[in-house]
Amino acid sequence: MGAIVLFDGVCNFCNSLVNFVIEHDRDGYFKFAPLQSDEGRRLATQSGYSMLVTGDDALDKDVRIDSVILIEKGRVFTHSTAALEISKRLGVPWSLLYAFIVVPKGIRDYFYKLFARYRYRLFGRKDRCMLPSPEVRERFLT
């Protein structure tokens, strides 16, 4: 099958990264679902990470999503490890970023979470999840 990437669908930076992955994932290995969607929440909960999505309404201002989630071959990756695992499949030069896996997870995740905390301020936020274009719609889970 491939891997599933769960992401913050209202984060401008996250949406740009999803588009970047789609562009560089020539084999269509990755499928995507916003964590605000029913399918995204279901998969996050099933993977044991429902605590990453909080708030009663997925688009509520109190929603806090602090990680991308990668589900691949029965394994679940979050935070910096998920980002590095995704980069590994994107081909050179992006796959070279996987070398950062040797940095201790605590250090990698500290910087990942620091960036995640300020990404809305730096890049903005949408009122709704992105709508994929017809060309890539089959790569999104509903």
Short mmCIF file of N, CA, C and O in Angstrom, two decimals:
data_model
loop_
_atom_site.label_atom_id
_atom_site.label_comp_id
_atom_site.label_asym_id
_atom_site.label_seq_id
_atom_site.Cartn_x
_atom_site.Cartn_y
_atom_site.Cartn_z
N MET A 1 0.81 -1.19 0.00
CA MET A 1 0.00 0.00 0.00
C MET A 1 0.86 1.25 0.00
O MET A 1 0.78 2.06 -0.83
N GLY A 2 1.69 1.50 0.90
CA GLY A 2 2.40 2.76 1.01
C GLY A 2 2.23 3.29 2.41
O GLY A 2 1.90 2.55 3.33
N ALA A 3 2.38 4.57 2.56
CA ALA A 3 2.31 5.19 3.88
C ALA A 3 1.26 6.28 3.89
O ALA A 3 0.91 6.83 2.85
N ILE A 4 0.78 6.59 5.10
CA ILE A 4 -0.23 7.63 5.28
C ILE A 4 0.39 8.74 6.11
O ILE A 4 1.00 8.49 7.15
N VAL A 5 0.22 9.97 5.63
CA VAL A 5 0.70 11.15 6.34
C VAL A 5 -0.52 11.91 6.86
O VAL A 5 -1.37 12.33 6.08
N LEU A 6 -0.59 12.05 8.18
CA LEU A 6 -1.63 12.85 8.82
C LEU A 6 -1.01 14.20 9.17
O LEU A 6 0.07 14.25 9.76
N PHE A 7 -1.68 15.28 8.81
CA PHE A 7 -1.09 16.60 8.95
C PHE A 7 -2.13 17.61 9.41
O PHE A 7 -3.33 17.36 9.34
N ASP A 8 -1.66 18.76 9.86
CA ASP A 8 -2.52 19.86 10.28
C ASP A 8 -3.06 20.55 9.03
O ASP A 8 -2.33 21.28 8.36
N GLY A 9 -4.31 20.32 8.72
CA GLY A 9 -4.89 20.81 7.48
C GLY A 9 -5.15 22.29 7.41
O GLY A 9 -5.44 22.82 6.35
N VAL A 10 -5.08 23.00 8.54
CA VAL A 10 -5.31 24.44 8.50
C VAL A 10 -4.01 25.23 8.59
O VAL A 10 -4.01 26.46 8.48
N CYS A 11 -2.89 24.56 8.74
CA CYS A 11 -1.58 25.21 8.84
C CYS A 11 -1.03 25.46 7.43
O CYS A 11 -0.88 24.53 6.64
N ASN A 12 -0.75 26.73 7.12
CA ASN A 12 -0.21 27.06 5.79
C ASN A 12 1.12 26.37 5.52
O ASN A 12 1.36 25.87 4.42
N PHE A 13 1.99 26.33 6.51
CA PHE A 13 3.28 25.66 6.34
C PHE A 13 3.08 24.17 6.07
O PHE A 13 3.70 23.61 5.16
N CYS A 14 2.21 23.53 6.85
CA CYS A 14 1.96 22.09 6.69
C CYS A 14 1.39 21.78 5.30
O CYS A 14 1.78 20.80 4.67
N ASN A 15 0.47 22.63 4.84
CA ASN A 15 -0.10 22.44 3.51
C ASN A 15 0.96 22.58 2.42
O ASN A 15 0.96 21.83 1.45
N SER A 16 1.86 23.53 2.61
CA SER A 16 2.96 23.69 1.64
C SER A 16 3.85 22.45 1.63
O SER A 16 4.29 22.01 0.56
N LEU A 17 4.10 21.90 2.80
CA LEU A 17 4.93 20.69 2.87
C LEU A 17 4.24 19.49 2.22
O LEU A 17 4.89 18.69 1.54
N VAL A 18 2.94 19.38 2.40
CA VAL A 18 2.19 18.30 1.75
C VAL A 18 2.31 18.45 0.24
O VAL A 18 2.57 17.48 -0.48
N ASN A 19 2.14 19.66 -0.26
CA ASN A 19 2.29 19.89 -1.71
C ASN A 19 3.71 19.56 -2.18
O ASN A 19 3.89 19.00 -3.26
N PHE A 20 4.70 19.89 -1.37
CA PHE A 20 6.09 19.58 -1.68
C PHE A 20 6.29 18.06 -1.77
O PHE A 20 6.92 17.56 -2.71
N VAL A 21 5.75 17.33 -0.80
CA VAL A 21 5.88 15.87 -0.80
C VAL A 21 5.19 15.28 -2.03
O VAL A 21 5.74 14.41 -2.71
N ILE A 22 4.00 15.76 -2.34
CA ILE A 22 3.28 15.27 -3.52
C ILE A 22 4.13 15.48 -4.78
O ILE A 22 4.25 14.59 -5.62
N GLU A 23 4.72 16.65 -4.90
CA GLU A 23 5.53 16.97 -6.07
C GLU A 23 6.76 16.08 -6.20
O GLU A 23 7.17 15.71 -7.30
N HIS A 24 7.37 15.71 -5.07
CA HIS A 24 8.61 14.93 -5.09
C HIS A 24 8.42 13.43 -4.89
O HIS A 24 9.36 12.67 -5.02
N ASP A 25 7.21 13.02 -4.59
CA ASP A 25 6.88 11.60 -4.41
C ASP A 25 6.33 11.06 -5.73
O ASP A 25 5.14 10.87 -5.90
N ARG A 26 7.22 10.85 -6.65
CA ARG A 26 6.83 10.49 -8.02
C ARG A 26 6.09 9.15 -8.12
O ARG A 26 5.31 8.94 -9.03
N ASP A 27 6.33 8.25 -7.16
CA ASP A 27 5.67 6.94 -7.19
C ASP A 27 4.31 6.94 -6.51
O ASP A 27 3.63 5.93 -6.50
N GLY A 28 3.93 8.06 -5.91
CA GLY A 28 2.64 8.12 -5.22
C GLY A 28 2.59 7.24 -3.99
O GLY A 28 1.54 6.70 -3.66
N TYR A 29 3.72 7.10 -3.32
CA TYR A 29 3.82 6.23 -2.14
C TYR A 29 2.98 6.75 -0.97
O TYR A 29 2.39 5.97 -0.23
N PHE A 30 2.94 8.06 -0.81
CA PHE A 30 2.26 8.65 0.33
C PHE A 30 0.81 9.01 0.01
O PHE A 30 0.51 9.54 -1.05
N LYS A 31 -0.06 8.72 0.97
CA LYS A 31 -1.45 9.18 0.97
C LYS A 31 -1.57 10.16 2.12
O LYS A 31 -0.80 10.11 3.08
N PHE A 32 -2.57 11.04 2.09
CA PHE A 32 -2.66 12.13 3.04
C PHE A 32 -4.05 12.25 3.62
O PHE A 32 -5.04 11.97 2.95
N ALA A 33 -4.11 12.72 4.87
CA ALA A 33 -5.38 13.07 5.50
C ALA A 33 -5.12 14.17 6.53
O ALA A 33 -4.21 14.04 7.35
N PRO A 34 -5.90 15.24 6.47
CA PRO A 34 -5.77 16.26 7.51
C PRO A 34 -6.24 15.69 8.85
O PRO A 34 -7.20 14.92 8.90
N LEU A 35 -5.56 16.05 9.91
CA LEU A 35 -5.95 15.59 11.24
C LEU A 35 -7.30 16.14 11.66
O LEU A 35 -7.93 15.61 12.57
N GLN A 36 -7.78 17.18 11.00
CA GLN A 36 -9.09 17.73 11.33
C GLN A 36 -10.23 16.93 10.69
O GLN A 36 -11.38 17.10 11.05
N SER A 37 -9.91 16.06 9.74
CA SER A 37 -10.95 15.28 9.07
C SER A 37 -11.36 14.08 9.92
O SER A 37 -10.62 13.65 10.81
N ASP A 38 -12.54 13.54 9.63
CA ASP A 38 -12.99 12.35 10.34
C ASP A 38 -11.99 11.20 10.17
O ASP A 38 -11.66 10.51 11.13
N GLU A 39 -11.53 11.01 8.94
CA GLU A 39 -10.58 9.93 8.67
C GLU A 39 -9.25 10.18 9.37
O GLU A 39 -8.65 9.27 9.92
N GLY A 40 -8.78 11.42 9.37
CA GLY A 40 -7.54 11.76 10.05
C GLY A 40 -7.63 11.51 11.54
O GLY A 40 -6.73 10.92 12.15
N ARG A 41 -8.73 11.93 12.14
CA ARG A 41 -8.93 11.69 13.58
C ARG A 41 -9.02 10.20 13.87
O ARG A 41 -8.47 9.73 14.86
N ARG A 42 -9.74 9.47 13.03
CA ARG A 42 -9.88 8.02 13.23
C ARG A 42 -8.52 7.35 13.19
O ARG A 42 -8.18 6.54 14.04
N LEU A 43 -7.72 7.68 12.18
CA LEU A 43 -6.40 7.07 12.04
C LEU A 43 -5.47 7.47 13.18
O LEU A 43 -4.69 6.65 13.68
N ALA A 44 -5.54 8.73 13.62
CA ALA A 44 -4.71 9.17 14.74
C ALA A 44 -5.09 8.43 16.02
O ALA A 44 -4.22 7.94 16.74
N THR A 45 -6.39 8.31 16.26
CA THR A 45 -6.86 7.61 17.46
C THR A 45 -6.48 6.14 17.39
O THR A 45 -5.98 5.56 18.37
N GLN A 46 -6.68 5.53 16.24
CA GLN A 46 -6.34 4.11 16.04
C GLN A 46 -4.84 3.89 16.26
O GLN A 46 -4.44 2.83 16.73
N SER A 47 -4.03 4.88 15.96
CA SER A 47 -2.59 4.77 16.12
C SER A 47 -2.11 5.18 17.52
O SER A 47 -0.92 5.15 17.79
N GLY A 48 -3.06 5.60 18.36
CA GLY A 48 -2.71 5.96 19.73
C GLY A 48 -2.28 7.40 19.89
O GLY A 48 -1.67 7.76 20.90
N TYR A 49 -2.59 8.27 18.94
CA TYR A 49 -2.15 9.65 19.00
C TYR A 49 -3.29 10.66 18.97
O TYR A 49 -3.12 11.76 18.49
N SER A 50 -4.43 10.30 19.49
CA SER A 50 -5.54 11.26 19.49
C SER A 50 -5.24 12.47 20.35
O SER A 50 -5.82 13.52 20.17
N MET A 51 -4.30 12.36 21.30
CA MET A 51 -3.98 13.49 22.15
C MET A 51 -3.30 14.63 21.37
O MET A 51 -3.20 15.73 21.87
N LEU A 52 -2.87 14.37 20.16
CA LEU A 52 -2.26 15.42 19.36
C LEU A 52 -3.29 16.35 18.77
O LEU A 52 -2.96 17.42 18.29
N VAL A 53 -4.56 15.94 18.78
CA VAL A 53 -5.64 16.77 18.27
C VAL A 53 -6.58 17.03 19.43
O VAL A 53 -7.16 16.11 19.98
N THR A 54 -6.72 18.28 19.83
CA THR A 54 -7.59 18.61 20.95
C THR A 54 -8.63 19.62 20.53
O THR A 54 -8.51 20.26 19.49
N GLY A 55 -9.65 19.78 21.32
CA GLY A 55 -10.72 20.74 21.03
C GLY A 55 -11.96 20.00 20.54
O GLY A 55 -11.86 18.90 19.99
N ASP A 56 -13.13 20.58 20.77
CA ASP A 56 -14.38 19.94 20.38
C ASP A 56 -14.62 19.98 18.88
O ASP A 56 -15.13 19.06 18.29
N ASP A 57 -14.25 21.08 18.27
CA ASP A 57 -14.46 21.25 16.84
C ASP A 57 -13.10 21.28 16.16
O ASP A 57 -12.20 21.97 16.60
N ALA A 58 -12.97 20.54 15.09
CA ALA A 58 -11.67 20.43 14.42
C ALA A 58 -11.13 21.78 13.97
O ALA A 58 -9.93 21.96 13.86
N LEU A 59 -11.99 22.74 13.72
CA LEU A 59 -11.52 24.05 13.27
C LEU A 59 -11.60 25.09 14.39
O LEU A 59 -11.43 26.27 14.16
N ASP A 60 -11.88 24.64 15.60
CA ASP A 60 -11.93 25.51 16.77
C ASP A 60 -10.57 26.16 16.98
O ASP A 60 -9.53 25.58 16.71
N LYS A 61 -10.57 27.38 17.47
CA LYS A 61 -9.31 28.10 17.72
C LYS A 61 -8.46 27.38 18.78
O LYS A 61 -7.27 27.62 18.88
N ASP A 62 -9.06 26.53 19.62
CA ASP A 62 -8.33 25.84 20.67
C ASP A 62 -7.67 24.56 20.19
O ASP A 62 -7.01 23.88 20.96
N VAL A 63 -7.87 24.21 18.94
CA VAL A 63 -7.27 22.98 18.42
C VAL A 63 -5.76 23.12 18.42
O VAL A 63 -5.22 24.13 17.97
N ARG A 64 -5.08 22.13 18.94
CA ARG A 64 -3.62 22.14 18.93
C ARG A 64 -3.15 20.83 18.32
O ARG A 64 -3.41 19.76 18.84
N ILE A 65 -2.49 20.94 17.22
CA ILE A 65 -1.90 19.78 16.57
C ILE A 65 -0.41 20.03 16.58
O ILE A 65 0.06 21.00 16.02
N ASP A 66 0.32 19.17 17.27
CA ASP A 66 1.74 19.48 17.41
C ASP A 66 2.65 18.55 16.63
O ASP A 66 3.85 18.60 16.80
N SER A 67 2.09 17.71 15.76
CA SER A 67 2.96 16.82 15.01
C SER A 67 2.30 16.31 13.74
O SER A 67 1.10 16.12 13.68
N VAL A 68 3.15 16.06 12.77
CA VAL A 68 2.74 15.25 11.64
C VAL A 68 2.82 13.80 12.14
O VAL A 68 3.62 13.48 13.01
N ILE A 69 1.94 12.96 11.63
CA ILE A 69 1.96 11.54 11.98
C ILE A 69 2.16 10.75 10.69
O ILE A 69 1.45 10.97 9.72
N LEU A 70 3.11 9.85 10.70
CA LEU A 70 3.35 8.96 9.56
C LEU A 70 3.02 7.55 9.99
O LEU A 70 3.53 7.06 11.00
N ILE A 71 2.15 6.90 9.23
CA ILE A 71 1.79 5.50 9.48
C ILE A 71 2.32 4.70 8.30
O ILE A 71 1.92 4.93 7.16
N GLU A 72 3.25 3.79 8.60
CA GLU A 72 3.91 3.06 7.54
C GLU A 72 4.20 1.63 8.00
O GLU A 72 4.88 1.42 9.00
N LYS A 73 3.68 0.67 7.26
CA LYS A 73 3.93 -0.75 7.53
C LYS A 73 3.68 -1.12 8.98
O LYS A 73 4.49 -1.80 9.62
N GLY A 74 2.56 -0.64 9.53
CA GLY A 74 2.19 -0.97 10.90
C GLY A 74 2.94 -0.20 11.97
O GLY A 74 2.70 -0.41 13.15
N ARG A 75 3.80 0.70 11.57
CA ARG A 75 4.56 1.52 12.54
C ARG A 75 4.05 2.95 12.47
O ARG A 75 3.60 3.41 11.42
N VAL A 76 4.16 3.65 13.59
CA VAL A 76 3.70 5.04 13.67
C VAL A 76 4.89 5.91 14.07
O VAL A 76 5.59 5.61 15.04
N PHE A 77 5.09 6.98 13.32
CA PHE A 77 6.18 7.92 13.59
C PHE A 77 5.56 9.30 13.80
O PHE A 77 4.60 9.66 13.11
N THR A 78 6.13 10.08 14.72
CA THR A 78 5.65 11.43 14.96
C THR A 78 6.83 12.39 15.02
O THR A 78 7.99 11.98 15.06
N HIS A 79 6.51 13.67 15.03
CA HIS A 79 7.47 14.76 15.20
C HIS A 79 8.63 14.65 14.21
O HIS A 79 8.40 14.39 13.04
N SER A 80 9.85 14.84 14.68
CA SER A 80 11.00 14.89 13.77
C SER A 80 11.25 13.55 13.08
O SER A 80 11.68 13.52 11.93
N THR A 81 10.94 12.46 13.76
CA THR A 81 11.17 11.15 13.15
C THR A 81 10.25 10.96 11.94
O THR A 81 10.68 10.45 10.91
N ALA A 82 9.00 11.40 12.06
CA ALA A 82 8.08 11.31 10.92
C ALA A 82 8.60 12.13 9.75
O ALA A 82 8.60 11.66 8.61
N ALA A 83 9.05 13.36 10.03
CA ALA A 83 9.56 14.23 8.96
C ALA A 83 10.77 13.60 8.27
O ALA A 83 10.88 13.61 7.04
N LEU A 84 11.66 13.01 9.05
CA LEU A 84 12.86 12.39 8.47
C LEU A 84 12.51 11.13 7.68
O LEU A 84 13.09 10.88 6.62
N GLU A 85 11.57 10.34 8.18
CA GLU A 85 11.14 9.14 7.46
C GLU A 85 10.50 9.51 6.12
O GLU A 85 10.69 8.82 5.12
N ILE A 86 9.75 10.60 6.10
CA ILE A 86 9.15 11.07 4.84
C ILE A 86 10.24 11.51 3.88
O ILE A 86 10.24 11.13 2.71
N SER A 87 11.20 12.29 4.38
CA SER A 87 12.27 12.80 3.51
C SER A 87 13.07 11.66 2.89
O SER A 87 13.54 11.77 1.75
N LYS A 88 13.21 10.58 3.61
CA LYS A 88 13.99 9.43 3.14
C LYS A 88 13.48 8.89 1.80
O LYS A 88 14.26 8.39 1.00
N ARG A 89 12.19 9.04 1.52
CA ARG A 89 11.60 8.49 0.31
C ARG A 89 11.48 9.48 -0.84
O ARG A 89 10.93 9.15 -1.88
N LEU A 90 11.98 10.69 -0.65
CA LEU A 90 11.77 11.73 -1.67
C LEU A 90 12.90 11.85 -2.68
O LEU A 90 12.84 12.69 -3.56
N GLY A 91 13.90 11.04 -2.57
CA GLY A 91 15.00 11.10 -3.53
C GLY A 91 15.99 12.19 -3.18
O GLY A 91 15.72 13.09 -2.39
N VAL A 92 17.15 12.11 -3.80
CA VAL A 92 18.23 13.07 -3.57
C VAL A 92 17.80 14.42 -4.15
O VAL A 92 17.20 14.45 -5.22
N PRO A 93 18.04 15.51 -3.49
CA PRO A 93 18.84 15.71 -2.28
C PRO A 93 18.06 15.56 -0.98
O PRO A 93 18.65 15.52 0.09
N TRP A 94 16.72 15.48 -1.05
CA TRP A 94 15.88 15.48 0.15
C TRP A 94 16.12 14.27 1.03
O TRP A 94 16.06 14.37 2.26
N SER A 95 16.41 13.14 0.43
CA SER A 95 16.65 11.93 1.21
C SER A 95 17.91 12.05 2.08
O SER A 95 18.05 11.34 3.08
N LEU A 96 18.81 12.95 1.71
CA LEU A 96 20.02 13.15 2.51
C LEU A 96 19.72 13.72 3.89
O LEU A 96 20.51 13.56 4.82
N LEU A 97 18.58 14.36 4.04
CA LEU A 97 18.18 14.89 5.34
C LEU A 97 18.02 13.77 6.38
O LEU A 97 18.11 14.02 7.58
N TYR A 98 17.80 12.56 5.89
CA TYR A 98 17.63 11.43 6.82
C TYR A 98 18.88 11.22 7.68
O TYR A 98 18.80 10.62 8.75
N ALA A 99 20.01 11.75 7.27
CA ALA A 99 21.24 11.63 8.07
C ALA A 99 21.05 12.24 9.47
O ALA A 99 21.72 11.82 10.42
N PHE A 100 20.10 13.16 9.62
CA PHE A 100 19.85 13.77 10.93
C PHE A 100 19.22 12.79 11.92
O PHE A 100 19.07 13.12 13.10
N ILE A 101 18.88 11.60 11.46
CA ILE A 101 18.32 10.59 12.36
C ILE A 101 19.33 10.22 13.46
O ILE A 101 18.94 9.73 14.52
N VAL A 102 20.61 10.46 13.21
CA VAL A 102 21.64 10.14 14.22
C VAL A 102 21.63 11.13 15.38
O VAL A 102 22.17 10.84 16.45
N VAL A 103 21.03 12.29 15.18
CA VAL A 103 20.89 13.26 16.27
C VAL A 103 19.88 12.67 17.26
O VAL A 103 18.82 12.17 16.84
N PRO A 104 20.19 12.69 18.54
CA PRO A 104 19.24 12.12 19.52
C PRO A 104 17.83 12.70 19.37
O PRO A 104 17.66 13.90 19.16
N LYS A 105 16.85 11.82 19.46
CA LYS A 105 15.45 12.18 19.26
C LYS A 105 15.02 13.36 20.14
O LYS A 105 14.30 14.24 19.68
N GLY A 106 15.45 13.39 21.36
CA GLY A 106 15.09 14.48 22.26
C GLY A 106 15.53 15.83 21.74
O GLY A 106 14.80 16.82 21.85
N ILE A 107 16.70 15.89 21.17
CA ILE A 107 17.22 17.14 20.60
C ILE A 107 16.44 17.50 19.34
O ILE A 107 16.00 18.64 19.17
N ARG A 108 16.25 16.52 18.44
CA ARG A 108 15.49 16.77 17.20
C ARG A 108 14.09 17.25 17.52
O ARG A 108 13.60 18.23 16.95
N ASP A 109 13.42 16.55 18.45
CA ASP A 109 12.04 16.89 18.77
C ASP A 109 11.91 18.23 19.49
O ASP A 109 10.91 18.92 19.34
N TYR A 110 12.92 18.60 20.25
CA TYR A 110 12.90 19.91 20.90
C TYR A 110 12.77 21.01 19.84
O TYR A 110 11.92 21.89 19.94
N PHE A 111 13.60 20.95 18.80
CA PHE A 111 13.56 21.97 17.75
C PHE A 111 12.30 21.84 16.89
O PHE A 111 11.72 22.85 16.47
N TYR A 112 11.86 20.62 16.65
CA TYR A 112 10.62 20.40 15.90
C TYR A 112 9.45 21.05 16.63
O TYR A 112 8.66 21.79 16.05
N LYS A 113 9.33 20.77 17.93
CA LYS A 113 8.21 21.31 18.72
C LYS A 113 8.30 22.82 18.88
O LYS A 113 7.27 23.50 18.91
N LEU A 114 9.49 23.35 18.97
CA LEU A 114 9.68 24.79 19.05
C LEU A 114 9.15 25.46 17.77
O LEU A 114 8.40 26.43 17.82
N PHE A 115 9.52 24.90 16.63
CA PHE A 115 9.03 25.43 15.36
C PHE A 115 7.51 25.26 15.28
O PHE A 115 6.79 26.18 14.86
N ALA A 116 7.00 24.10 15.67
CA ALA A 116 5.56 23.83 15.61
C ALA A 116 4.77 24.83 16.44
O ALA A 116 3.68 25.25 16.06
N ARG A 117 5.32 25.23 17.56
CA ARG A 117 4.64 26.18 18.45
C ARG A 117 4.42 27.53 17.77
O ARG A 117 3.43 28.20 18.01
N TYR A 118 5.33 27.94 16.89
CA TYR A 118 5.27 29.27 16.28
C TYR A 118 4.89 29.26 14.80
O TYR A 118 4.86 30.32 14.18
N ARG A 119 4.58 28.11 14.24
CA ARG A 119 4.35 28.05 12.78
C ARG A 119 3.13 28.86 12.34
O ARG A 119 3.14 29.44 11.26
N TYR A 120 2.07 28.93 13.14
CA TYR A 120 0.91 29.75 12.76
C TYR A 120 1.29 31.22 12.71
O TYR A 120 0.86 31.95 11.83
N ARG A 121 2.10 31.67 13.66
CA ARG A 121 2.52 33.07 13.68
C ARG A 121 3.41 33.38 12.50
O ARG A 121 3.35 34.46 11.92
N LEU A 122 4.26 32.44 12.13
CA LEU A 122 5.21 32.66 11.04
C LEU A 122 4.57 32.54 9.66
O LEU A 122 4.89 33.30 8.75
N PHE A 123 3.68 31.55 9.49
CA PHE A 123 3.16 31.24 8.16
C PHE A 123 1.65 31.41 8.02
O PHE A 123 1.13 31.32 6.93
N GLY A 124 0.96 31.60 9.12
CA GLY A 124 -0.48 31.79 9.05
C GLY A 124 -1.26 30.49 9.13
O GLY A 124 -0.71 29.40 9.21
N ARG A 125 -2.57 30.68 9.11
CA ARG A 125 -3.48 29.57 9.29
C ARG A 125 -4.73 29.82 8.45
O ARG A 125 -5.17 30.96 8.32
N LYS A 126 -5.29 28.77 7.90
CA LYS A 126 -6.52 28.86 7.11
C LYS A 126 -7.73 28.64 8.02
O LYS A 126 -7.60 28.07 9.09
N ASP A 127 -8.89 29.05 7.56
CA ASP A 127 -10.12 28.78 8.30
C ASP A 127 -10.62 27.37 8.05
O ASP A 127 -11.39 26.83 8.83
N ARG A 128 -10.19 26.79 6.94
CA ARG A 128 -10.63 25.45 6.55
C ARG A 128 -9.44 24.64 6.06
O ARG A 128 -8.43 25.20 5.65
N CYS A 129 -9.62 23.34 6.04
CA CYS A 129 -8.58 22.47 5.49
C CYS A 129 -8.49 22.71 3.98
O CYS A 129 -9.47 23.08 3.34
N MET A 130 -7.31 22.46 3.45
CA MET A 130 -7.09 22.65 2.02
C MET A 130 -7.94 21.68 1.20
O MET A 130 -8.23 20.57 1.66
N LEU A 131 -8.33 22.09 0.03
CA LEU A 131 -9.01 21.21 -0.90
C LEU A 131 -8.01 20.80 -1.96
O LEU A 131 -7.45 21.65 -2.66
N PRO A 132 -7.74 19.51 -2.08
CA PRO A 132 -6.76 19.08 -3.08
C PRO A 132 -7.28 19.31 -4.49
O PRO A 132 -8.48 19.25 -4.75
N SER A 133 -6.35 19.55 -5.38
CA SER A 133 -6.72 19.73 -6.78
C SER A 133 -7.19 18.38 -7.34
O SER A 133 -6.85 17.32 -6.81
N PRO A 134 -7.96 18.41 -8.43
CA PRO A 134 -8.44 17.16 -9.02
C PRO A 134 -7.30 16.20 -9.39
O PRO A 134 -7.46 14.99 -9.32
N GLU A 135 -6.13 16.75 -9.75
CA GLU A 135 -5.00 15.90 -10.16
C GLU A 135 -4.46 15.04 -9.03
O GLU A 135 -3.92 13.98 -9.27
N VAL A 136 -4.59 15.50 -7.78
CA VAL A 136 -4.02 14.75 -6.66
C VAL A 136 -5.08 14.26 -5.66
O VAL A 136 -4.75 13.68 -4.64
N ARG A 137 -6.32 14.48 -5.98
CA ARG A 137 -7.41 14.13 -5.04
C ARG A 137 -7.38 12.66 -4.62
O ARG A 137 -7.66 12.33 -3.48
N GLU A 138 -6.98 11.76 -5.52
CA GLU A 138 -6.95 10.32 -5.17
C GLU A 138 -5.89 10.01 -4.12
O GLU A 138 -5.91 8.93 -3.53
N ARG A 139 -4.99 10.93 -3.85
CA ARG A 139 -3.94 10.72 -2.84
C ARG A 139 -4.40 11.10 -1.45
O ARG A 139 -3.69 10.93 -0.48
N PHE A 140 -5.63 11.65 -1.35
CA PHE A 140 -6.17 12.07 -0.06
C PHE A 140 -7.24 11.11 0.40
O PHE A 140 -8.10 10.70 -0.37
N LEU A 141 -7.17 10.74 1.67
CA LEU A 141 -8.14 9.83 2.26
C LEU A 141 -9.32 10.64 2.74
O LEU A 141 -9.17 11.72 3.28
N THR A 142 -10.51 10.09 2.56
CA THR A 142 -11.71 10.82 3.01
C THR A 142 -12.48 10.02 4.01
O THR A 142 -12.30 8.87 4.19
#
